[in-house]
C-alpha cells in the first residue's frame, strides 16, 4: 500500500459547486497532516494544517479520521481560482522532520 | 520581504556536466530541504538539513550533493552521476519550533538536460 494515496482526478466542477477530496495514509502512527495547493508549474503552498479532528478556514474544511486513516478536504462555493492540484501531506513519524507527499488531486473549476 | 529564493528559474545542462542550484532563505528557519518533482509524480526528498554543517540523505540522494555552510543557504549540486536529472527542483524550509512540519517552498528550478 502506498504511504499517501490520492485520487489524481481531474475533478471537473462548475463554479459554486461543493467538492471533496479524500486521502488515505498507511502509517497509523502518523501525527501531523496537511493540505498543500500547487498551481500549474508553481511551487506548493500550504493551504491548511490538520492537527486534531479537523478544522475550517473560510470555504475550506479539512477533516481527519484516524480510525480509517484518511483525511478529507471539502471546498464549498468553488471559484475559478480554486483550480489547482491539491497535495495531501503526512508526517509519518512523531517529531521527525521529513514529510510524505501524495501525488495530488487536480481540480478544474469551470464557469 | 521574508521568503525563499531559488536560482536560476530555468537551467539547461549538457550530459556529463555538474550543475549547482541555489537556495537562499531569510526566514531564519532551521531546516532546509531539496525535493524533486517529475510530471505526474509526488515530491521526492533528495537531501535535508536541520542545522548548519549537517545534512541527511533523503529517498533519492544518489547523484546529488549538498552543503550547509550557512543557515540561510542550502545549494544542491546535480552531478553527472544522476541518470535522469531533468526535473523540477524545489527547495523548502521549516522551523524547529514548528516541529519542522509546515514547510515553505521556493519557486523552484526547472532543469533540463540536453
XYZ file of N, CA and C in Angstrom:
675
model
N 0.850 -1.203 0.000
C 0.000 0.000 0.000
C 0.883 1.251 0.000
N 0.585 2.218 -0.863
C 1.349 3.437 -0.928
C 1.175 4.211 0.366
N 2.229 4.983 0.733
C 2.188 5.690 2.004
C 1.081 6.727 2.076
N 0.957 7.516 1.029
C -0.091 8.531 0.962
C -0.724 8.421 -0.418
N -1.998 8.137 -0.437
C -2.672 7.862 -1.699
C -3.812 8.843 -1.939
N -3.854 9.367 -3.167
C -4.909 10.304 -3.559
C -5.432 9.933 -4.928
N -6.686 10.234 -5.164
C -7.272 10.106 -6.495
C -6.699 11.237 -7.339
N -6.040 10.934 -8.456
C -5.407 12.002 -9.236
C -6.378 12.941 -9.932
N -7.640 12.507 -10.111
C -8.623 13.325 -10.799
C -8.389 13.303 -12.313
N -8.732 14.359 -13.074
C -9.196 15.627 -12.530
C -10.661 15.603 -12.100
N -10.957 16.434 -11.122
C -12.325 16.690 -10.711
C -12.764 17.948 -11.461
N -13.753 17.796 -12.313
C -14.288 18.924 -13.075
C -15.600 19.373 -12.443
N -15.646 20.605 -11.920
C -16.850 21.091 -11.259
C -17.177 22.486 -11.763
N -18.467 22.875 -11.724
C -18.828 24.234 -12.098
C -18.606 25.177 -10.931
N -18.471 26.449 -11.242
C -18.376 27.463 -10.188
C -19.539 27.321 -9.222
N -19.263 27.489 -7.947
C -20.309 27.431 -6.940
C -20.555 26.049 -6.373
N -19.951 25.047 -6.992
C -20.158 23.673 -6.527
C -19.357 23.398 -5.256
N -19.766 22.351 -4.569
C -19.008 21.828 -3.432
C -18.289 20.565 -3.884
N -17.032 20.469 -3.541
C -16.245 19.311 -3.971
C -15.425 18.810 -2.787
N -15.240 17.499 -2.740
C -14.469 16.908 -1.641
C -13.422 15.951 -2.182
N -12.261 15.998 -1.578
C -11.183 15.072 -1.912
C -10.856 14.237 -0.681
N -10.490 13.000 -0.911
C -10.031 12.147 0.173
C -8.590 11.747 -0.042
N -7.927 11.423 1.039
C -6.535 10.993 1.007
C -6.391 9.916 2.078
N -5.747 8.812 1.746
C -5.516 7.763 2.733
C -4.019 7.658 3.009
N -3.697 7.295 4.235
C -2.292 7.133 4.601
C -2.105 5.779 5.272
N -0.909 5.238 5.136
C -0.689 3.856 5.554
C -0.141 3.728 6.974
N 0.561 4.756 7.456
C 1.212 4.655 8.759
C 0.273 5.143 9.855
N -0.210 4.222 10.665
C -1.185 4.581 11.698
C -0.579 5.462 12.791
N 0.751 5.531 12.856
C 1.395 6.363 13.874
C 1.555 7.811 13.427
N 1.139 8.130 12.221
C 1.283 9.493 11.698
C 0.609 10.500 12.620
N 1.289 11.636 12.784
C 0.823 12.604 13.767
C 0.280 13.888 13.156
N 0.862 14.312 12.063
C 0.514 15.623 11.512
C 0.113 15.481 10.049
N -0.841 16.315 9.664
C -1.418 16.190 8.330
C -1.646 17.582 7.750
N -1.470 17.687 6.440
C -1.554 18.995 5.804
C -2.182 18.854 4.427
N -2.776 19.931 3.975
C -3.155 20.072 2.572
C -2.356 21.237 1.992
N -1.694 20.965 0.874
C -0.987 21.997 0.129
C -1.699 22.179 -1.205
N -1.574 23.374 -1.742
C -2.119 23.661 -3.062
C -0.942 23.944 -3.997
N -1.001 23.366 -5.206
C 0.060 23.621 -6.188
C -0.573 24.033 -7.508
N -0.297 25.240 -7.925
C -0.737 25.703 -9.237
C 0.207 25.155 -10.293
N -0.271 25.128 -11.533
C 0.499 24.545 -12.622
C 1.880 25.188 -12.739
N 2.924 24.384 -12.679
C 4.307 24.812 -12.852
C 4.762 25.796 -11.770
N 4.111 25.716 -10.607
C 4.500 26.572 -9.480
C 4.851 25.705 -8.274
N 5.325 26.372 -7.208
C 5.660 25.635 -6.003
C 4.415 25.339 -5.171
N 4.442 24.283 -4.358
C 3.331 24.015 -3.443
C 3.263 25.103 -2.372
N 2.022 25.401 -1.961
C 1.823 26.372 -0.880
C 0.896 25.764 0.159
N 1.235 25.962 1.425
C 0.431 25.387 2.499
C -0.970 25.986 2.489
N -1.965 25.113 2.438
C -3.358 25.539 2.447
C -3.920 25.430 3.862
N -3.782 24.247 4.448
C -4.316 24.015 5.783
C -3.492 22.958 6.501
N -3.398 23.123 7.811
C -2.843 22.079 8.663
C -4.005 21.379 9.368
N -3.873 20.092 9.582
C -4.930 19.333 10.255
C -4.302 18.639 11.440
N -4.469 19.204 12.635
C -3.778 18.654 13.800
C -4.679 17.818 14.695
N -5.966 18.057 14.629
C -6.846 17.284 15.512
C -7.923 16.623 14.673
N -9.140 16.749 15.053
C -10.195 16.075 14.314
C -10.561 16.827 13.041
N -10.100 18.040 12.916
C -10.385 18.781 11.703
C -10.401 20.268 11.972
N -10.431 21.059 10.896
C -10.524 22.486 11.072
C -11.094 23.139 9.814
N -11.527 24.370 9.975
C -12.207 25.081 8.893
C -11.535 26.435 8.695
N -11.416 26.824 7.420
C -10.855 28.136 7.098
C -11.638 28.685 5.915
N -12.628 29.494 6.225
C -13.460 30.053 5.165
C -14.221 28.970 4.428
N -13.992 28.862 3.129
C -14.712 27.878 2.315
C -14.087 26.479 2.394
N -12.999 26.348 3.080
C -12.255 25.098 3.137
C -12.410 24.423 4.502
N -12.700 23.124 4.470
C -12.794 22.337 5.694
C -11.978 21.074 5.521
N -11.097 20.825 6.470
C -10.292 19.606 6.455
C -10.710 18.744 7.628
N -10.819 17.444 7.391
C -11.182 16.527 8.461
C -10.235 15.337 8.472
N -10.031 14.822 9.668
C -9.137 13.687 9.868
C -9.913 12.552 10.513
N -9.775 11.381 9.978
C -10.378 10.190 10.563
C -9.242 9.206 10.847
N -8.795 9.198 12.095
C -7.640 8.354 12.454
C -7.988 6.863 12.374
N -9.205 6.536 12.729
C -9.594 5.116 12.745
C -9.508 4.519 11.346
N -9.935 5.284 10.362
C -9.912 4.803 8.978
C -8.694 5.286 8.213
N -7.880 6.096 8.855
C -6.638 6.595 8.270
C -6.875 7.341 6.967
N -7.790 8.315 7.057
C -7.943 9.173 5.893
C -8.184 10.612 6.321
N -7.841 11.492 5.379
C -8.034 12.929 5.554
C -8.884 13.402 4.386
N -9.738 14.352 4.646
C -10.554 14.885 3.561
C -10.407 16.400 3.504
N -10.651 16.930 2.316
C -10.681 18.379 2.106
C -11.963 18.706 1.378
N -12.765 19.571 1.960
C -14.025 19.992 1.376
C -13.909 21.448 0.960
N -14.261 21.748 -0.276
C -14.257 23.120 -0.770
C -15.689 23.490 -1.129
N -16.214 24.516 -0.479
C -17.567 24.979 -0.761
C -17.523 26.182 -1.694
N -18.591 26.383 -2.443
C -18.715 27.550 -3.314
C -17.449 27.735 -4.165
N -17.120 26.738 -4.941
C -15.877 26.737 -5.721
C -15.732 27.969 -6.597
N -14.533 28.499 -6.656
C -14.187 29.629 -7.508
C -13.270 29.164 -8.634
N -13.245 29.922 -9.711
C -12.325 29.599 -10.809
C -10.894 29.521 -10.303
N -10.572 30.389 -9.354
C -9.213 30.454 -8.816
C -8.849 29.256 -7.945
N -9.823 28.409 -7.645
C -9.523 27.194 -6.875
C -8.921 26.112 -7.760
N -8.944 26.299 -9.069
C -8.357 25.322 -9.979
C -6.868 25.163 -9.682
N -6.477 23.949 -9.331
C -5.104 23.683 -8.915
C -5.015 22.195 -8.594
N -3.819 21.762 -8.214
C -3.630 20.405 -7.701
C -3.477 20.491 -6.192
N -4.200 19.634 -5.481
C -4.200 19.653 -4.022
C -3.418 18.440 -3.514
N -2.373 18.731 -2.754
C -1.465 17.695 -2.265
C -1.787 17.356 -0.819
N -1.932 16.089 -0.555
C -2.108 15.601 0.807
C -0.720 15.262 1.350
N -0.407 15.754 2.547
C 0.940 15.605 3.091
C 0.849 15.095 4.526
N 1.700 14.141 4.842
C 1.636 13.477 6.148
C 3.018 13.458 6.787
N 3.074 13.732 8.072
C 4.299 13.495 8.840
C 4.169 12.095 9.422
N 4.933 11.139 8.893
C 4.728 9.752 9.288
C 5.296 9.381 10.651
N 6.115 10.274 11.222
C 6.745 9.968 12.496
C 6.638 11.143 13.443
N 6.253 10.868 14.653
C 6.137 11.928 15.637
C 7.487 12.574 15.875
N 7.564 13.893 15.664
C 8.790 14.634 15.912
C 9.822 14.502 14.820
N 9.563 13.679 13.815
C 10.529 13.526 12.734
C 10.375 14.673 11.765
N 11.391 14.962 11.011
C 11.356 16.207 10.260
C 11.036 16.049 8.782
N 10.810 14.868 8.293
C 10.511 14.761 6.868
C 9.046 14.424 6.663
N 8.515 14.923 5.583
C 7.108 14.752 5.249
C 6.962 13.815 4.061
N 5.811 13.178 3.974
C 5.492 12.327 2.829
C 4.379 12.990 2.038
N 4.611 13.206 0.763
C 3.663 13.904 -0.103
C 2.895 12.918 -0.974
N 1.589 13.136 -1.075
C 0.815 12.423 -2.075
C 1.064 13.030 -3.443
N 0.601 12.342 -4.490
C 0.829 12.831 -5.846
C -0.123 13.957 -6.233
N -1.169 14.134 -5.460
C -2.051 15.257 -5.712
C -3.334 14.900 -6.433
N -4.345 15.716 -6.196
C -5.630 15.622 -6.888
C -5.861 16.924 -7.643
N -6.112 16.817 -8.929
C -6.317 18.007 -9.748
C -7.779 18.430 -9.734
N -7.993 19.718 -9.501
C -9.339 20.303 -9.525
C -9.421 21.329 -10.647
N -10.454 21.206 -11.469
C -10.705 22.182 -12.528
C -12.089 22.750 -12.309
N -12.166 24.058 -12.052
C -13.442 24.725 -11.850
C -13.759 25.511 -13.116
N -14.944 25.256 -13.672
C -15.306 25.897 -14.936
C -16.441 26.911 -14.729
N -16.523 27.913 -15.624
C -17.566 28.954 -15.480
C -18.950 28.365 -15.665
N 11.049 41.680 2.233
C 10.100 40.584 2.384
C 10.832 39.293 2.710
N 10.301 38.518 3.695
C 10.901 37.238 4.008
C 10.468 36.195 3.009
N 11.380 35.264 2.710
C 10.992 34.220 1.783
C 12.153 33.337 1.398
N 11.873 32.478 0.426
C 12.871 31.549 -0.087
C 13.078 31.865 -1.562
N 14.315 32.001 -1.952
C 14.625 32.269 -3.350
C 15.435 31.117 -3.916
N 15.144 30.796 -5.167
C 15.886 29.788 -5.885
C 16.341 30.371 -7.203
N 17.536 30.018 -7.586
C 18.020 30.478 -8.887
C 18.905 29.411 -9.508
N 18.929 29.352 -10.841
C 18.060 30.106 -11.743
C 16.676 29.487 -11.826
N 15.760 30.122 -12.529
C 14.410 29.581 -12.681
C 14.418 28.433 -13.689
N 15.206 28.620 -14.757
C 15.370 27.582 -15.770
C 16.867 27.332 -15.964
N 17.223 26.085 -16.168
C 18.628 25.729 -16.326
C 18.743 24.602 -17.337
N 19.657 24.797 -18.267
C 19.906 23.782 -19.287
C 21.334 23.286 -19.137
N 21.472 21.991 -19.230
C 22.781 21.395 -18.989
C 23.039 20.312 -20.021
N 24.277 20.207 -20.397
C 24.656 19.117 -21.293
C 24.957 17.884 -20.450
N 24.741 16.736 -21.037
C 25.063 15.496 -20.332
C 26.527 15.494 -19.922
N 26.789 14.977 -18.731
C 28.161 14.892 -18.257
C 28.637 16.095 -17.466
N 27.790 17.125 -17.392
C 28.175 18.330 -16.648
C 27.542 18.332 -15.267
N 28.280 18.823 -14.289
C 27.700 19.089 -12.979
C 27.063 20.467 -13.007
N 26.028 20.651 -12.205
C 25.373 21.957 -12.127
C 24.901 22.171 -10.693
N 25.000 23.437 -10.226
C 24.596 23.747 -8.854
C 23.386 24.660 -8.850
N 22.375 24.264 -8.067
C 21.156 25.027 -7.913
C 21.222 25.772 -6.583
N 20.853 27.031 -6.622
C 20.944 27.873 -5.433
C 19.621 27.896 -4.671
N 19.697 27.929 -3.342
C 18.522 28.108 -2.485
C 18.930 28.966 -1.294
N 18.243 30.083 -1.116
C 18.519 31.001 -0.006
C 17.208 31.342 0.698
N 17.263 31.413 2.047
C 16.072 31.818 2.793
C 16.450 32.844 3.864
N 15.561 33.808 4.045
C 15.775 34.813 5.092
C 14.671 34.749 6.132
N 14.127 33.552 6.332
C 13.060 33.328 7.295
C 13.606 32.898 8.650
N 14.923 32.755 8.750
C 15.571 32.258 9.961
C 15.098 30.843 10.317
N 14.759 30.077 9.293
C 14.343 28.699 9.513
C 15.555 27.806 9.750
N 15.356 26.817 10.635
C 16.457 25.925 10.975
C 16.705 24.878 9.895
N 15.636 24.326 9.370
C 15.755 23.192 8.462
C 15.529 23.612 7.010
N 16.249 22.963 6.129
C 16.069 23.184 4.694
C 16.054 21.838 3.984
N 15.345 21.819 2.854
C 15.083 20.569 2.153
C 15.239 20.777 0.653
N 15.584 19.694 -0.047
C 15.539 19.668 -1.504
C 14.646 18.506 -1.940
N 13.718 18.845 -2.849
C 12.830 17.856 -3.434
C 12.968 17.883 -4.951
N 12.582 16.785 -5.512
C 12.484 16.682 -6.967
C 11.040 16.308 -7.302
N 10.488 16.941 -8.363
C 9.140 16.598 -8.812
C 9.188 16.295 -10.307
N 8.703 15.122 -10.665
C 8.581 14.718 -12.061
C 7.107 14.766 -12.451
N 6.807 14.932 -13.745
C 5.400 15.048 -14.178
C 4.550 13.908 -13.650
N 3.425 14.255 -13.030
C 2.506 13.247 -12.530
C 2.981 12.522 -11.285
N 4.068 12.993 -10.722
C 4.629 12.335 -9.551
C 4.569 13.249 -8.334
N 4.615 12.644 -7.178
C 4.703 13.415 -5.957
C 6.114 13.934 -5.736
N 6.259 14.779 -4.745
C 7.575 15.292 -4.398
C 8.397 14.189 -3.743
N 9.647 14.086 -4.144
C 10.546 13.099 -3.553
C 11.728 13.825 -2.916
N 12.049 13.434 -1.695
C 13.069 14.111 -0.907
C 14.460 13.671 -1.342
N 15.314 14.657 -1.618
C 16.687 14.366 -2.053
C 17.635 14.442 -0.852
N 17.683 15.590 -0.208
C 18.511 15.823 0.971
C 17.789 16.795 1.889
N 18.139 16.759 3.169
C 17.647 17.752 4.084
C 18.699 18.046 5.151
N 18.537 19.218 5.762
C 19.492 19.665 6.777
C 18.732 20.358 7.892
N 19.002 19.958 9.131
C 18.325 20.578 10.272
C 19.183 21.639 10.946
N 20.509 21.520 10.791
C 21.420 22.508 11.369
C 22.587 22.727 10.424
N 23.281 23.811 10.646
C 24.444 24.144 9.819
C 25.499 23.049 9.940
N 26.148 22.778 8.812
C 27.231 21.783 8.726
C 26.764 20.358 8.966
N 25.478 20.115 8.823
C 24.956 18.758 8.952
C 23.812 18.569 7.963
N 23.779 17.428 7.300
C 22.683 17.144 6.386
C 22.497 15.633 6.282
N 21.308 15.251 5.844
C 20.941 13.836 5.771
C 20.437 13.498 4.379
N 20.685 12.269 3.945
C 20.154 11.806 2.666
C 18.661 11.578 2.781
N 17.976 11.900 1.702
C 16.565 11.582 1.603
C 16.378 10.281 0.848
N 15.258 10.169 0.157
C 14.920 8.912 -0.515
C 15.674 8.699 -1.824
N 16.128 9.786 -2.440
C 16.748 9.663 -3.768
C 18.028 10.487 -3.850
N 18.971 10.299 -2.931
C 20.167 11.131 -2.843
C 21.237 10.789 -3.887
N 21.159 9.622 -4.492
C 22.224 9.212 -5.405
C 22.345 10.171 -6.589
N 23.578 10.642 -6.838
C 23.821 11.553 -7.944
C 23.692 13.015 -7.573
N 23.416 13.288 -6.310
C 23.269 14.658 -5.816
C 24.218 14.885 -4.648
N 24.586 16.152 -4.423
C 25.344 16.515 -3.233
C 24.880 17.881 -2.752
N 25.054 18.134 -1.450
C 24.627 19.398 -0.851
C 25.685 19.882 0.123
N 25.534 21.130 0.563
C 26.341 21.684 1.644
C 25.454 22.619 2.450
N 25.798 22.818 3.707
C 25.039 23.753 4.561
C 26.049 24.509 5.428
N 26.749 25.416 4.778
C 27.780 26.201 5.471
C 27.186 27.394 6.206
N 26.036 27.845 5.763
C 25.337 28.958 6.406
C 23.891 28.567 6.631
N 23.283 29.112 7.649
C 21.882 28.798 7.950
C 20.971 29.192 6.792
N 21.349 30.267 6.088
C 20.481 30.809 5.056
C 20.564 30.072 3.727
N 21.586 29.258 3.536
C 21.879 28.747 2.208
C 22.003 27.231 2.182
N 21.467 26.607 1.132
C 21.490 25.142 1.022
C 21.577 24.775 -0.464
N 22.727 24.944 -1.092
C 22.846 24.662 -2.518
C 22.861 23.166 -2.825
N 22.310 22.827 -3.963
C 22.234 21.435 -4.430
C 23.048 21.295 -5.712
N 23.951 20.329 -5.737
C 24.705 20.036 -6.947
C 24.177 18.762 -7.569
N 23.815 18.865 -8.833
C 23.380 17.701 -9.601
C 24.599 17.224 -10.376
N 25.078 16.054 -10.054
C 26.313 15.584 -10.683
C 26.014 14.759 -11.924
N 27.062 14.477 -12.652
C 26.904 13.682 -13.879
C 26.499 12.247 -13.561
N 26.610 11.860 -12.303
C 26.216 10.512 -11.898
C 24.695 10.348 -11.798
N 23.954 11.444 -11.798
C 22.490 11.383 -11.738
C 21.991 11.012 -13.130
N 21.319 9.871 -13.243
C 20.975 9.320 -14.548
C 19.854 10.064 -15.262
N 18.890 10.542 -14.521
C 17.747 11.238 -15.132
C 17.516 12.572 -14.422
N 18.372 13.552 -14.666
C 18.307 14.783 -13.885
C 17.223 15.771 -14.325
N 16.647 15.586 -15.482
C 15.626 16.537 -15.947
C 14.422 16.452 -15.036
N 14.099 17.566 -14.357
C 13.010 17.579 -13.380
C 12.824 18.999 -12.871
N 11.801 19.156 -12.044
C 11.506 20.408 -11.341
C 12.055 20.247 -9.925
N 13.003 21.117 -9.534
C 13.642 21.004 -8.229
C 13.111 22.092 -7.296
N 12.665 21.660 -6.137
C 12.060 22.572 -5.166
C 12.838 22.545 -3.868
N 13.114 23.723 -3.356
C 13.766 23.888 -2.061
C 12.711 24.333 -1.061
N 12.813 23.880 0.174
C 11.852 24.270 1.199
C 12.589 24.493 2.513
N 11.917 25.189 3.431
C 12.483 25.394 4.755
C 11.392 25.268 5.793
N 11.810 25.036 7.045
C 10.855 24.873 8.134
C 11.539 25.210 9.444
N 10.727 25.494 10.467
C 11.281 25.843 11.774
C 11.249 24.656 12.717
N 12.256 24.602 13.564
C 12.302 23.574 14.607
C 11.144 23.789 15.581
N 10.837 25.051 15.846
C 9.765 25.367 16.784
C 8.432 24.819 16.312
N 8.273 24.728 15.005
C 7.041 24.192 14.437
C 7.087 22.694 14.241
N 8.098 22.052 14.804
C 8.231 20.614 14.637
C 8.633 20.235 13.231
N 9.153 21.205 12.508
C 9.566 21.010 11.106
C 8.397 20.611 10.226
N 7.193 20.777 10.696
C 6.060 20.235 9.960
C 5.608 21.110 8.806
N 5.519 22.398 9.034
C 4.995 23.272 7.991
C 6.157 23.775 7.149
N 6.241 23.283 5.938
C 7.344 23.626 5.059
C 6.910 24.691 4.059
N 7.813 25.624 3.817
C 7.566 26.715 2.887
C 8.528 26.563 1.720
N 7.998 26.668 0.519
C 8.761 26.340 -0.670
C 9.220 27.577 -1.434
N 10.373 27.423 -2.082
C 10.815 28.408 -3.048
C 10.112 28.186 -4.372
N 10.335 29.072 -5.360
C 9.626 28.996 -6.640
C 10.107 27.882 -7.550
N 11.216 27.229 -7.218
C 11.676 26.086 -7.991
C 12.625 26.425 -9.120
N 13.375 25.420 -9.542
C 14.269 25.496 -10.704
C 13.932 24.337 -11.623
N 13.686 24.664 -12.896
C 13.436 23.609 -13.891
C 14.743 23.288 -14.594
N 15.226 22.077 -14.395
C 16.482 21.643 -15.001
C 16.180 20.741 -16.190
N 16.794 21.055 -17.299
C 16.661 20.226 -18.497
C 18.053 19.817 -18.958
N 18.229 18.543 -19.137
C 19.499 18.028 -19.647
C 19.356 17.773 -21.135
N 20.230 18.385 -21.915
C 20.140 18.305 -23.373
C 20.995 17.156 -23.905
